[in-house]
Structures are given as C-alpha cells and as structure tokens.
XYZ file of N, CA and C in Angstrom:
462
model
N 0.857 -1.180 0.000
C 0.000 0.000 0.000
C 0.895 1.233 0.000
N 0.534 2.255 -0.815
C 1.397 3.422 -0.886
C 1.213 4.336 0.320
N 2.072 5.339 0.413
C 2.078 6.230 1.572
C 0.763 6.962 1.762
N 0.188 7.451 0.660
C -1.052 8.217 0.767
C -2.153 7.355 1.364
N -2.290 6.133 0.850
C -3.346 5.263 1.370
C -3.102 4.885 2.823
N -1.865 4.588 3.166
C -1.558 4.227 4.546
C -1.854 5.403 5.473
N -1.468 6.602 5.053
C -1.708 7.797 5.868
C -3.210 8.044 6.024
N -3.957 7.942 4.920
C -5.402 8.153 5.003
C -6.061 7.132 5.903
N -5.647 5.898 5.814
C -6.251 4.881 6.664
C -5.986 5.172 8.128
N -4.799 5.657 8.446
C -4.497 5.991 9.840
C -5.339 7.181 10.297
N -5.454 8.216 9.429
C -6.200 9.407 9.805
C -7.690 9.132 9.947
N -8.202 8.247 9.122
C -9.637 8.000 9.089
C -10.040 6.689 9.741
N -9.141 6.084 10.462
C -9.421 4.778 11.042
C -10.729 4.806 11.824
N -11.629 3.938 11.448
C -12.911 3.860 12.136
C -13.941 4.830 11.599
N -13.531 5.827 10.817
C -14.472 6.821 10.312
C -14.970 6.501 8.914
N -14.101 6.005 8.076
C -14.442 5.747 6.693
C -14.032 4.325 6.363
N -14.929 3.601 5.746
C -14.620 2.226 5.345
C -13.963 2.251 3.980
N -12.738 1.836 3.923
C -11.994 1.798 2.679
C -12.196 0.433 2.028
N -12.260 0.450 0.720
C -12.401 -0.783 -0.043
C -11.049 -1.092 -0.672
N -10.224 -1.777 0.092
C -8.858 -2.031 -0.343
C -8.781 -3.048 -1.475
N -9.878 -3.741 -1.781
C -9.838 -4.688 -2.889
C -9.619 -3.974 -4.225
N -9.851 -2.653 -4.255
C -9.647 -1.881 -5.481
C -8.230 -1.342 -5.625
N -7.373 -1.594 -4.640
C -6.013 -1.050 -4.700
C -5.236 -1.482 -5.942
N -5.331 -2.723 -6.405
C -4.589 -3.064 -7.634
C -5.005 -2.207 -8.834
N -6.304 -1.974 -8.988
C -6.782 -1.140 -10.094
C -6.382 0.318 -9.886
N -6.460 0.798 -8.641
C -6.045 2.167 -8.337
C -4.572 2.348 -8.698
N -3.752 1.404 -8.283
C -2.322 1.506 -8.571
C -2.032 1.394 -10.065
N -2.804 0.582 -10.776
C -2.633 0.469 -12.227
C -2.972 1.793 -12.916
N -4.036 2.448 -12.457
C -4.398 3.748 -13.021
C -3.325 4.790 -12.721
N -2.789 4.752 -11.511
C -1.710 5.684 -11.160
C -0.492 5.460 -12.049
N -0.168 4.194 -12.288
C 0.965 3.882 -13.167
C 0.705 4.385 -14.584
N -0.497 4.195 -15.086
C -0.848 4.676 -16.421
C -0.733 6.191 -16.510
N -1.113 6.863 -15.429
C -1.043 8.329 -15.420
C 0.393 8.843 -15.392
N 1.311 8.044 -14.885
C 2.723 8.459 -14.910
C 3.187 8.644 -16.355
N 2.689 7.782 -17.243
C 3.054 7.861 -18.657
C 2.164 8.816 -19.443
N 0.989 9.100 -18.913
C 0.005 9.965 -19.585
C -0.591 10.949 -18.580
N 0.219 11.858 -18.033
C -0.254 12.710 -16.930
C -1.404 13.646 -17.289
N -1.640 13.876 -18.570
C -2.715 14.778 -18.974
C -3.898 14.050 -19.610
N -3.987 12.756 -19.361
C -5.099 11.991 -19.893
C -6.304 12.175 -18.966
N -7.207 13.048 -19.399
C -8.319 13.405 -18.511
C -9.228 12.225 -18.197
N -9.369 11.279 -19.130
C -10.210 10.110 -18.863
C -9.604 9.243 -17.753
N -8.282 9.061 -17.801
C -7.614 8.284 -16.743
C -7.709 8.998 -15.393
N -7.552 10.311 -15.416
C -7.658 11.091 -14.169
C -9.052 10.922 -13.571
N -10.067 11.027 -14.414
C -11.446 10.884 -13.934
C -11.714 9.461 -13.454
N -11.221 8.471 -14.191
C -11.389 7.080 -13.755
C -10.758 6.864 -12.382
N -9.565 7.409 -12.187
C -8.883 7.276 -10.895
C -9.670 7.985 -9.796
N -10.114 9.209 -10.065
C -10.889 9.953 -9.070
C -12.143 9.187 -8.669
N -12.852 8.657 -9.673
C -14.084 7.913 -9.384
C -13.807 6.644 -8.587
N -12.766 5.916 -8.973
C -12.450 4.676 -8.255
C -12.011 4.970 -6.819
N -11.226 6.012 -6.635
C -10.828 6.404 -5.281
C -12.058 6.786 -4.452
N -12.971 7.530 -5.051
C -14.204 7.929 -4.383
C -15.000 6.693 -3.964
N -15.228 5.795 -4.897
C -16.029 4.598 -4.610
C -15.320 3.634 -3.658
N -14.027 3.828 -3.499
C -13.245 2.973 -2.602
C -13.060 3.586 -1.220
N -13.565 4.792 -1.017
C -13.491 5.425 0.296
C -12.262 6.286 0.528
N -11.481 6.534 -0.501
C -10.293 7.384 -0.383
C -10.668 8.797 -0.832
N -11.474 9.460 -0.016
C -12.121 10.703 -0.416
C -11.150 11.864 -0.617
N -10.193 12.034 0.253
C -9.250 13.145 0.109
C -8.426 12.994 -1.162
N -7.946 11.807 -1.427
C -7.157 11.573 -2.633
C -8.041 11.671 -3.883
N -9.270 11.262 -3.761
C -10.213 11.402 -4.857
C -10.398 12.874 -5.220
N -10.557 13.714 -4.202
C -10.721 15.150 -4.439
C -9.518 15.734 -5.176
N -8.321 15.309 -4.808
C -7.123 15.796 -5.499
C -7.222 15.504 -6.993
N -7.700 14.330 -7.336
C -7.793 13.940 -8.741
C -8.967 14.596 -9.452
N -10.074 14.795 -8.755
C -11.168 15.554 -9.359
C -10.705 16.973 -9.677
N -9.936 17.569 -8.778
C -9.421 18.923 -9.024
C -8.470 18.934 -10.219
N -7.670 17.899 -10.369
C -6.814 17.761 -11.551
C -7.668 17.691 -12.814
N -8.732 16.913 -12.748
C -9.629 16.756 -13.894
C -10.296 18.082 -14.255
N -10.621 18.866 -13.255
C -11.308 20.131 -13.506
C -10.486 21.101 -14.357
N -9.202 20.914 -14.437
C -8.389 21.755 -15.318
C -8.807 21.554 -16.774
N -9.361 20.387 -17.089
C -9.809 20.073 -18.443
C -11.291 20.366 -18.634
N -12.069 20.199 -17.594
C -13.523 20.303 -17.691
C -14.066 20.854 -16.366
N -13.938 22.168 -16.162
C -14.256 22.746 -14.845
C -15.734 22.759 -14.469
N -16.621 22.637 -15.438
C -18.052 22.764 -15.141
C -18.833 21.479 -15.380
N -18.187 20.359 -15.187
C -18.860 19.080 -15.351
C -19.728 18.831 -14.116
N -21.063 18.860 -14.264
C -21.921 18.726 -13.083
C -21.778 17.385 -12.369
N -21.510 16.308 -13.108
C -21.321 15.005 -12.459
C -20.093 15.028 -11.553
N -19.035 15.647 -12.036
C -17.803 15.751 -11.240
C -18.048 16.631 -10.019
N -18.776 17.714 -10.196
C -19.071 18.601 -9.057
C -19.866 17.866 -7.982
N -20.851 17.069 -8.404
C -21.633 16.290 -7.431
C -20.739 15.262 -6.742
N -19.895 14.583 -7.521
C -19.002 13.583 -6.922
C -18.029 14.230 -5.944
N -17.544 15.418 -6.279
C -16.681 16.138 -5.337
C -17.468 16.486 -4.066
N -18.712 16.894 -4.256
C -19.558 17.195 -3.109
C -19.748 15.982 -2.212
N -19.886 14.812 -2.814
C -20.016 13.577 -2.031
C -18.750 13.338 -1.218
N -17.602 13.555 -1.845
C -16.335 13.385 -1.110
C -16.277 14.336 0.081
N -16.611 15.599 -0.171
C -16.592 16.563 0.939
C -17.586 16.170 2.024
N -18.746 15.682 1.636
C -19.737 15.217 2.599
C -19.145 14.106 3.460
N -18.513 13.141 2.820
C -17.916 12.024 3.560
C -16.793 12.485 4.480
N -16.152 13.583 4.126
C -15.078 14.151 4.960
C -15.630 15.155 5.972
N -16.961 15.233 6.064
C -17.664 16.087 7.023
C -17.530 17.581 6.724
N -17.198 17.943 5.488
C -17.147 19.348 5.092
C -18.459 19.647 4.366
N -19.498 19.884 5.165
C -20.842 20.009 4.620
C -21.036 21.280 3.801
N -20.369 22.368 4.172
C -20.538 23.606 3.402
C -19.944 23.461 2.005
N -18.792 22.810 1.879
C -18.207 22.584 0.552
C -19.094 21.649 -0.261
N -19.614 20.614 0.376
C -20.514 19.679 -0.313
C -21.723 20.428 -0.855
N -22.330 21.229 -0.010
C -23.516 22.001 -0.378
C -23.215 22.941 -1.542
N -22.119 23.660 -1.467
C -21.764 24.631 -2.511
C -21.544 23.965 -3.864
N -20.804 22.861 -3.865
C -20.516 22.188 -5.129
C -21.771 21.585 -5.755
N -22.630 21.023 -4.927
C -23.850 20.428 -5.461
C -24.803 21.501 -5.987
N -24.845 22.638 -5.320
C -25.674 23.744 -5.819
C -25.127 24.262 -7.150
N -23.817 24.312 -7.283
C -23.221 24.721 -8.553
C -23.578 23.725 -9.652
N -23.553 22.439 -9.335
C -23.893 21.405 -10.316
C -25.319 21.573 -10.827
N -26.272 21.839 -9.928
C -27.657 21.976 -10.391
C -27.901 23.330 -11.052
N -27.047 24.301 -10.766
C -27.133 25.577 -11.489
C -26.696 25.351 -12.943
N -25.650 24.556 -13.133
C -25.165 24.229 -14.475
C -26.148 23.326 -15.200
N -26.679 22.340 -14.482
C -27.635 21.399 -15.067
C -28.844 21.286 -14.144
N -29.873 22.107 -14.373
C -31.054 22.101 -13.496
C -31.816 20.778 -13.461
N -31.485 19.848 -14.342
C -32.153 18.540 -14.342
C -31.273 17.460 -13.718
N -30.267 17.847 -12.959
C -29.337 16.877 -12.364
C -29.971 16.287 -11.097
N -30.720 15.231 -11.289
C -31.500 14.626 -10.211
C -30.635 14.212 -9.025
N -29.481 13.640 -9.294
C -28.597 13.195 -8.211
C -28.105 14.375 -7.388
N -27.908 15.510 -8.034
C -27.505 16.714 -7.301
C -28.567 17.127 -6.286
N -29.827 17.145 -6.711
C -30.921 17.482 -5.793
C -31.010 16.465 -4.653
N -30.939 15.199 -5.017
C -31.023 14.144 -4.005
C -29.911 14.310 -2.964
N -28.685 14.525 -3.434
C -27.569 14.639 -2.499
C -27.631 15.912 -1.667
N -28.182 16.976 -2.226
C -28.416 18.171 -1.400
C -29.404 17.837 -0.282
N -30.381 17.005 -0.595
C -31.302 16.550 0.449
C -30.583 15.775 1.526
N -29.676 14.895 1.133
C -28.921 14.089 2.100
C -28.024 14.973 2.960
N -27.361 15.939 2.343
C -26.486 16.846 3.098
C -27.294 17.571 4.168
N -28.444 18.090 3.782
C -29.276 18.824 4.739
C -29.908 17.901 5.769
N -30.314 16.727 5.365
C -30.889 15.761 6.306
C -29.872 15.389 7.371
N -28.635 15.195 6.967
C -27.594 14.805 7.924
C -27.300 15.897 8.945
N -27.673 17.108 8.616
C -27.454 18.225 9.532
C -28.719 18.612 10.287
N -29.766 17.794 10.147
C -30.996 18.028 10.894
C -31.895 19.091 10.292
N -31.599 19.536 9.083
C -32.449 20.536 8.424
C -33.487 19.800 7.576
N -34.444 19.223 8.277
C -35.421 18.329 7.654
C -36.250 19.045 6.588
N -36.761 20.233 6.903
C -37.608 20.946 5.940
C -36.857 21.244 4.650
N -35.635 21.714 4.764
C -34.823 22.022 3.585
C -34.519 20.730 2.824
N -34.178 19.682 3.556
C -33.879 18.395 2.929
C -35.080 17.889 2.129
N -36.271 18.028 2.693
C -37.466 17.532 2.008
C -37.751 18.344 0.735
N -37.428 19.628 0.738
C -37.589 20.435 -0.478
C -36.686 19.910 -1.586
N -35.445 19.577 -1.248
C -34.526 19.036 -2.248
C -35.009 17.676 -2.734
N -35.510 16.851 -1.828
C -36.004 15.531 -2.215
C -37.209 15.650 -3.145
N -38.089 16.607 -2.870
C -39.248 16.821 -3.734
C -38.804 17.201 -5.150
N -37.766 18.009 -5.243
C -37.249 18.398 -6.560
C -36.648 17.189 -7.281
N -36.001 16.323 -6.534
C -35.439 15.109 -7.137
C -36.561 14.216 -7.670
N -37.627 14.054 -6.909
C -38.755 13.236 -7.332
C -39.434 13.854 -8.551
N -39.545 15.175 -8.561
C -40.223 15.864 -9.662
C -39.503 15.646 -10.998
N -38.214 15.449 -10.973
C -37.465 15.225 -12.213
C -37.814 13.882 -12.825
N -37.861 12.835 -12.007
C -38.225 11.501 -12.512
C -38.494 10.596 -11.316
N -39.749 10.432 -10.997
C -40.114 9.630 -9.822
C -39.905 8.137 -10.039
N -39.726 7.705 -11.289
C -39.571 6.276 -11.551
C -38.106 5.827 -11.615
N -37.173 6.769 -11.619
C -35.754 6.398 -11.632
C -35.352 5.882 -10.251
N -34.203 5.242 -10.186
C -33.713 4.726 -8.897
C -33.542 5.863 -7.884
N -32.968 6.979 -8.330
C -32.779 8.135 -7.445
C -34.137 8.702 -7.039
N -35.046 8.796 -7.985
C -36.390 9.294 -7.680
C -37.105 8.428 -6.653
N -36.970 7.123 -6.794
C -37.590 6.192 -5.833
C -36.967 6.344 -4.449
N -35.647 6.515 -4.400
C -34.983 6.692 -3.103
C -35.426 8.001 -2.449
N -35.529 9.068 -3.255
C -35.982 10.347 -2.721
C -37.415 10.243 -2.216
N -38.253 9.562 -2.970
C -39.656 9.379 -2.571
C -39.740 8.619 -1.255
N -38.929 7.597 -1.110
C -38.908 6.818 0.131
C -38.518 7.702 1.322
N -37.519 8.532 1.123
C -37.103 9.446 2.215
C -38.230 10.411 2.538
N -38.911 10.926 1.529
C -40.045 11.826 1.791
C -41.131 11.123 2.584
N -41.372 9.873 2.278
C -42.434 9.123 2.959
C -42.060 8.723 4.390
N -40.796 8.670 4.683
C -40.368 8.202 6.010
C -39.926 9.333 6.937
N -40.011 10.565 6.470
C -39.617 11.685 7.341
C -40.730 12.676 7.494
C-alpha cells in the first residue's frame, strides 16, 4: 500500500470504510497516469475509483486535476460534493452540489444529495424540499424512488 493510502487509513481509522480490494486497479491507473499525466479520462477514472473505494481526500485531489480540463462538469461537481460530505465538510458539499444543479437544473442526483447533506445536519424541511425536486425530475428512476422513500419516512 502506498504512503497516501496508509496515511489516510491511519487518519480515518474507524471513520471511513476503505475498499482495499480496489487497490490493484487504483495503482494500475496511477501507473498509467505516470506515462500519460494529462489523460483526462484516466484522471477521472482514478478519481471515481478512489471515491467509490473510500479514499475521499485523494479522490478530491484527482477531481481537481480533472477540472483543469472540464471545470463545469456537473457530475464531477456532485461527486466532489459527495467526497466533501464524507469528509464532514458540509458547506463545501452544499456549494458544489448547488453549482452542479445551477449548471444542469435537471441533475436529479444533485438534488437528491443536497437533500442528504441537509438531512444529515438536521435541516429536515430544507432536505425535504430538495427531495421533492429530485422526485419531480423523474419519480420512476432509482434516485427518484430513493428520494420518494425518504419523503415518505420523514
């Protein structure tokens, strides 16, 4: 395991569940990037895999690298917001997700995640407004169904 991962695991021990089974793929992507440091697809793949593996701080570093190529990608902004949320930086999460839905007002996942950010902070009324917007976009999608369930249970 490399230094960054070992350090993150020590800092986040017990707080974030890391999926170390993805380390071979993460390391392969890092190796590929050594030869192709400006390959935006590889950078994004690495950022996404780090995010899904629980390495949120390192994921953010790579999302920021990717933003040099595509600064207004709403999916990336939402994913960065998720990383910040997992790192307990709720204001950064909120800001990035709001920017994503400003860029793409139909970004259902952005609305849903804004609901989650607010719900986690006890702002139930605000959270339910975001969930309603997520449902209004498409109540039959997986995200829409999850938002509807949260509305029904709160």
